[in-house]
PDB file of C-alpha atoms in Angstrom:
ATOM      1  CA  ALA A   1      -5.671   3.343  -0.419  1.00 63.00           C
ATOM      2  CA  CYS A   2      -8.232   1.051   1.186  1.00 66.00           C
ATOM      3  CA  ALA A   3      -9.022  -2.623   0.629  1.00 65.00           C
ATOM      4  CA  LEU A   4     -12.778  -3.011   0.922  1.00 60.00           C
ATOM      5  CA  GLY A   5     -15.182  -5.920   0.931  1.00 57.00           C
ATOM      6  CA  ARG A   6     -17.041  -6.940  -2.211  1.00 52.00           C
ATOM      7  CA  THR A   7     -19.833  -4.459  -1.446  1.00 52.00           C
ATOM      8  CA  PRO A   8     -18.149  -1.099  -0.870  1.00 46.00           C
ATOM      9  CA  PRO A   9     -20.112   2.026  -0.021  1.00 49.00           C
ATOM     10  CA  PRO A  10     -21.108   3.979  -3.137  1.00 49.00           C
ATOM     11  CA  PRO A  11     -18.156   6.323  -3.944  1.00 49.00           C
ATOM     12  CA  PRO A  12     -17.510   8.085  -7.257  1.00 49.00           C
ATOM     13  CA  PRO A  13     -17.022   5.427  -9.990  1.00 47.00           C
ATOM     14  CA  SER A  14     -13.364   6.287 -10.697  1.00 49.00           C
ATOM     15  CA  ALA A  15     -12.451   6.036  -6.985  1.00 74.00           C
ATOM     16  CA  VAL A  16     -13.056   2.268  -6.682  1.00 82.00           C
ATOM     17  CA  ARG A  17     -11.760  -0.705  -8.623  1.00 83.00           C
ATOM     18  CA  CYS A  18     -12.576  -4.342  -7.906  1.00 83.00           C
ATOM     19  CA  GLN A  19     -11.024  -7.656  -8.802  1.00 78.00           C
ATOM     20  CA  ALA A  20     -13.248 -10.165 -10.576  1.00 77.00           C
ATOM     21  CA  ALA A  21     -13.039 -12.564  -7.630  1.00 72.00           C
ATOM     22  CA  GLY A  22     -11.556 -10.530  -4.812  1.00 73.00           C
ATOM     23  CA  ALA A  23     -11.443  -7.325  -2.875  1.00 73.00           C
ATOM     24  CA  CYS A  24     -12.267  -3.828  -3.990  1.00 82.00           C
ATOM     25  CA  PHE A  25      -9.768  -0.998  -3.608  1.00 85.00           C
ATOM     26  CA  SER A  26     -10.554   2.682  -3.179  1.00 85.00           C
ATOM     27  CA  ALA A  27      -8.345   5.775  -3.296  1.00 84.00           C
ATOM     28  CA  HIS A  28      -8.811   8.752  -1.003  1.00 82.00           C
ATOM     29  CA  LEU A  29      -6.787  11.917  -1.427  1.00 81.00           C
ATOM     30  CA  ALA A  30      -6.023  13.513   1.919  1.00 81.00           C
ATOM     31  CA  ASN A  31      -2.925  14.743   3.681  1.00 84.00           C
ATOM     32  CA  SER A  32      -3.058  12.437   6.692  1.00 87.00           C
ATOM     33  CA  THR A  33      -0.970  10.164   8.882  1.00 89.00           C
ATOM     34  CA  TYR A  34      -0.866   6.389   8.640  1.00 89.00           C
ATOM     35  CA  ALA A  35      -3.120   6.094  11.701  1.00 90.00           C
ATOM     36  CA  GLU A  36      -5.637   8.618  10.322  1.00 91.00           C
ATOM     37  CA  SER A  37      -5.687   6.805   6.976  1.00 89.00           C
ATOM     38  CA  ARG A  38      -6.175   3.430   8.671  1.00 89.00           C
ATOM     39  CA  SER A  39      -9.068   4.862  10.684  1.00 91.00           C
ATOM     40  CA  ALA A  40     -10.632   6.380   7.541  1.00 88.00           C
ATOM     41  CA  CYS A  41     -10.525   2.985   5.809  1.00 87.00           C
ATOM     42  CA  GLY A  42     -12.147   1.433   8.884  1.00 87.00           C
ATOM     43  CA  ARG A  43     -15.016   3.920   8.631  1.00 87.00           C
ATOM     44  CA  ARG A  44     -15.505   2.637   5.066  1.00 83.00           C
ATOM     45  CA  ARG A  45     -15.672  -0.970   6.379  1.00 83.00           C
ATOM     46  CA  GLY A  46     -12.185  -1.771   5.069  1.00 84.00           C
ATOM     47  CA  ASP A  47      -8.482  -1.785   5.903  1.00 87.00           C
ATOM     48  CA  LEU A  48      -5.467  -0.085   4.408  1.00 89.00           C
ATOM     49  CA  ALA A  49      -4.710  -1.749   1.077  1.00 87.00           C
ATOM     50  CA  TRP A  50      -2.366  -4.710   0.720  1.00 84.00           C
ATOM     51  CA  VAL A  51      -0.786  -6.363  -2.297  1.00 83.00           C
ATOM     52  CA  SER A  52      -0.486 -10.147  -2.581  1.00 79.00           C
ATOM     53  CA  GLY A  53       0.572 -10.353  -6.219  1.00 82.00           C
ATOM     54  CA  GLU A  54       0.944  -8.633  -9.553  1.00 84.00           C
ATOM     55  CA  ALA A  55      -2.803  -8.586 -10.296  1.00 83.00           C
ATOM     56  CA  GLU A  56      -3.540  -6.575  -7.134  1.00 84.00           C
ATOM     57  CA  LEU A  57      -0.556  -4.322  -7.793  1.00 86.00           C
ATOM     58  CA  ARG A  58      -1.727  -3.488 -11.347  1.00 86.00           C
ATOM     59  CA  LEU A  59      -5.253  -2.801 -10.096  1.00 86.00           C
ATOM     60  CA  LEU A  60      -3.997  -0.565  -7.281  1.00 86.00           C
ATOM     61  CA  LEU A  61      -1.477   1.285  -9.489  1.00 86.00           C
ATOM     62  CA  GLY A  62      -4.193   2.013 -12.058  1.00 84.00           C
ATOM     63  CA  LEU A  63      -6.550   3.283  -9.387  1.00 84.00           C
ATOM     64  CA  LEU A  64      -3.919   5.506  -7.762  1.00 82.00           C
ATOM     65  CA  ALA A  65      -2.655   6.850 -11.088  1.00 78.00           C
ATOM     66  CA  ALA A  66      -6.208   7.926 -11.913  1.00 78.00           C
ATOM     67  CA  ALA A  67      -6.527   9.608  -8.510  1.00 72.00           C
ATOM     68  CA  GLY A  68      -3.707  12.105  -9.030  1.00 67.00           C
ATOM     69  CA  SER A  69      -1.046  13.090 -11.542  1.00 56.00           C
ATOM     70  CA  ALA A  70       1.773  14.391  -9.320  1.00 65.00           C
ATOM     71  CA  PRO A  71       4.354  12.102  -7.731  1.00 64.00           C
ATOM     72  CA  SER A  72       2.591  10.853  -4.620  1.00 82.00           C
ATOM     73  CA  LEU A  73       2.893   8.622  -1.578  1.00 86.00           C
ATOM     74  CA  PHE A  74      -0.212   6.626  -0.716  1.00 88.00           C
ATOM     75  CA  TRP A  75      -0.551   4.881   2.617  1.00 89.00           C
ATOM     76  CA  VAL A  76      -1.085   1.146   2.307  1.00 89.00           C
ATOM     77  CA  GLY A  77      -1.053  -1.438   5.078  1.00 89.00           C
ATOM     78  CA  LEU A  78       2.725  -1.881   5.329  1.00 90.00           C
ATOM     79  CA  LYS A  79       3.929  -1.688   8.905  1.00 90.00           C
ATOM     80  CA  ARG A  80       6.933  -2.940  10.856  1.00 90.00           C
ATOM     81  CA  ASN A  81       6.431  -3.397  14.578  1.00 87.00           C
ATOM     82  CA  ALA A  82       9.047  -2.240  17.069  1.00 85.00           C
ATOM     83  CA  SER A  83      10.004  -5.844  17.821  1.00 84.00           C
ATOM     84  CA  ALA A  84      10.771  -6.570  14.131  1.00 86.00           C
ATOM     85  CA  CYS A  85      14.082  -5.595  12.596  1.00 88.00           C
ATOM     86  CA  THR A  86      14.825  -4.415   9.082  1.00 87.00           C
ATOM     87  CA  ASP A  87      15.714  -7.454   6.959  1.00 89.00           C
ATOM     88  CA  ALA A  88      17.396  -6.545   3.665  1.00 87.00           C
ATOM     89  CA  ASP A  89      17.045 -10.161   2.450  1.00 87.00           C
ATOM     90  CA  GLN A  90      13.226 -10.048   2.413  1.00 87.00           C
ATOM     91  CA  PRO A  91      11.135  -8.239  -0.253  1.00 88.00           C
ATOM     92  CA  LEU A  92       9.234  -6.261   2.401  1.00 88.00           C
ATOM     93  CA  ARG A  93      12.386  -5.686   4.483  1.00 90.00           C
ATOM     94  CA  GLY A  94      10.705  -6.917   7.677  1.00 88.00           C
ATOM     95  CA  PHE A  95       7.447  -5.023   7.091  1.00 89.00           C
ATOM     96  CA  SER A  96       4.201  -6.998   7.011  1.00 86.00           C
ATOM     97  CA  TRP A  97       0.635  -6.312   5.959  1.00 84.00           C
ATOM     98  CA  ASP A  98      -1.353  -4.649   8.703  1.00 82.00           C
ATOM     99  CA  GLY A  99      -5.036  -5.338   8.368  1.00 66.00           C
ATOM    100  CA  GLY A 100      -7.842  -7.801   8.390  1.00 54.00           C
ATOM    101  CA  GLY A 101      -7.628 -11.549   8.179  1.00 53.00           C
ATOM    102  CA  ALA A 102      -7.616 -11.416   4.353  1.00 57.00           C
ATOM    103  CA  ALA A 103      -4.331  -9.496   4.211  1.00 55.00           C
ATOM    104  CA  PRO A 104      -1.491 -11.644   2.828  1.00 58.00           C
ATOM    105  CA  ARG A 105       1.555 -12.170   5.016  1.00 62.00           C
ATOM    106  CA  GLU A 106       4.094 -12.134   2.164  1.00 60.00           C
ATOM    107  CA  VAL A 107       4.526 -10.770  -1.349  1.00 66.00           C
ATOM    108  CA  PRO A 108       6.442 -12.327  -4.226  1.00 77.00           C
ATOM    109  CA  ALA A 109      10.091 -11.231  -4.491  1.00 79.00           C
ATOM    110  CA  ALA A 110       9.274  -9.378  -7.742  1.00 77.00           C
ATOM    111  CA  LEU A 111       7.059  -6.974  -5.760  1.00 83.00           C
ATOM    112  CA  GLY A 112       9.817  -6.062  -3.311  1.00 87.00           C
ATOM    113  CA  ARG A 113      10.707  -2.790  -5.050  1.00 90.00           C
ATOM    114  CA  TRP A 114      11.763   0.035  -2.727  1.00 92.00           C
ATOM    115  CA  VAL A 115      12.206   3.676  -3.810  1.00 90.00           C
ATOM    116  CA  LYS A 116      14.552   4.120  -0.869  1.00 89.00           C
ATOM    117  CA  GLU A 117      15.697   1.422   1.529  1.00 90.00           C
ATOM    118  CA  PRO A 118      13.960   1.678   4.920  1.00 90.00           C
ATOM    119  CA  VAL A 119      15.817   2.733   8.043  1.00 88.00           C
ATOM    120  CA  ARG A 120      17.742  -0.168   9.598  1.00 87.00           C
ATOM    121  CA  SER A 121      16.137  -0.345  13.009  1.00 82.00           C
ATOM    122  CA  CYS A 122      14.513  -2.612  15.579  1.00 85.00           C
ATOM    123  CA  LEU A 123      13.461   0.121  17.998  1.00 86.00           C
ATOM    124  CA  ALA A 124      10.350   1.808  16.666  1.00 88.00           C
ATOM    125  CA  VAL A 125       7.159   1.122  14.737  1.00 90.00           C
ATOM    126  CA  ARG A 126       7.637   2.153  11.093  1.00 91.00           C
ATOM    127  CA  CYS A 127       5.092   2.484   8.276  1.00 92.00           C
ATOM    128  CA  ALA A 128       5.546   2.414   4.503  1.00 92.00           C
ATOM    129  CA  GLY A 129       3.463   3.568   1.576  1.00 91.00           C
ATOM    130  CA  LEU A 130       3.258   3.071  -2.158  1.00 91.00           C
ATOM    131  CA  HIS A 131       5.179   5.814  -3.963  1.00 89.00           C
ATOM    132  CA  LEU A 132       4.174   6.694  -7.523  1.00 86.00           C
ATOM    133  CA  ALA A 133       6.719   8.600  -9.583  1.00 81.00           C
ATOM    134  CA  ALA A 134       5.861  11.099 -12.311  1.00 71.00           C
ATOM    135  CA  ALA A 135       4.701   9.554 -15.580  1.00 63.00           C
ATOM    136  CA  ALA A 136       7.464   8.697 -18.056  1.00 62.00           C
ATOM    137  CA  PRO A 137       7.185   9.781 -21.729  1.00 62.00           C
ATOM    138  CA  GLY A 138       5.501   6.442 -22.544  1.00 61.00           C
ATOM    139  CA  GLY A 139       2.840   7.126 -19.903  1.00 58.00           C
ATOM    140  CA  ASP A 140       4.060   4.509 -17.435  1.00 62.00           C
ATOM    141  CA  ARG A 141       4.671   5.565 -13.842  1.00 67.00           C
ATOM    142  CA  GLY A 142       7.384   4.119 -11.673  1.00 84.00           C
ATOM    143  CA  TRP A 143       6.441   2.745  -8.300  1.00 90.00           C
ATOM    144  CA  GLY A 144       8.030   1.415  -5.154  1.00 91.00           C
ATOM    145  CA  TRP A 145       7.524   1.109  -1.408  1.00 92.00           C
ATOM    146  CA  LYS A 146       8.738   4.048   0.672  1.00 93.00           C
ATOM    147  CA  GLU A 147       9.037   4.343   4.436  1.00 91.00           C
TER     148      GLU A 147
END
């Protein structure tokens, strides 16, 4: 999932959603690594997606739900550098948004939902994505960050 500027390249209409006064997000289905996904977003003049609040989360969840129906993990710009340790007291557990200057440095505590707690480590770079669970009978899909 990429965060793009206000004038994204022309993709299929269902692949991009924009905020009224903010960034545009696009979804790209490919089996790729974090680094490959980050590079692909860069080729589209963007960065891996970030979430600064509930409005961005709803927009991104809607876009990703439309992109595929199976439970999926989408790379977003969550990364923990080797010098940072896992911090169970923080919503992002020591991860931060990797990307351009517009990427927020923190998310509200309510957005700190993890499908599985990240590995407790301070030794290696770690990346996390946005995991979408299968749709529930009411049509809603669960979500959470996953290393």
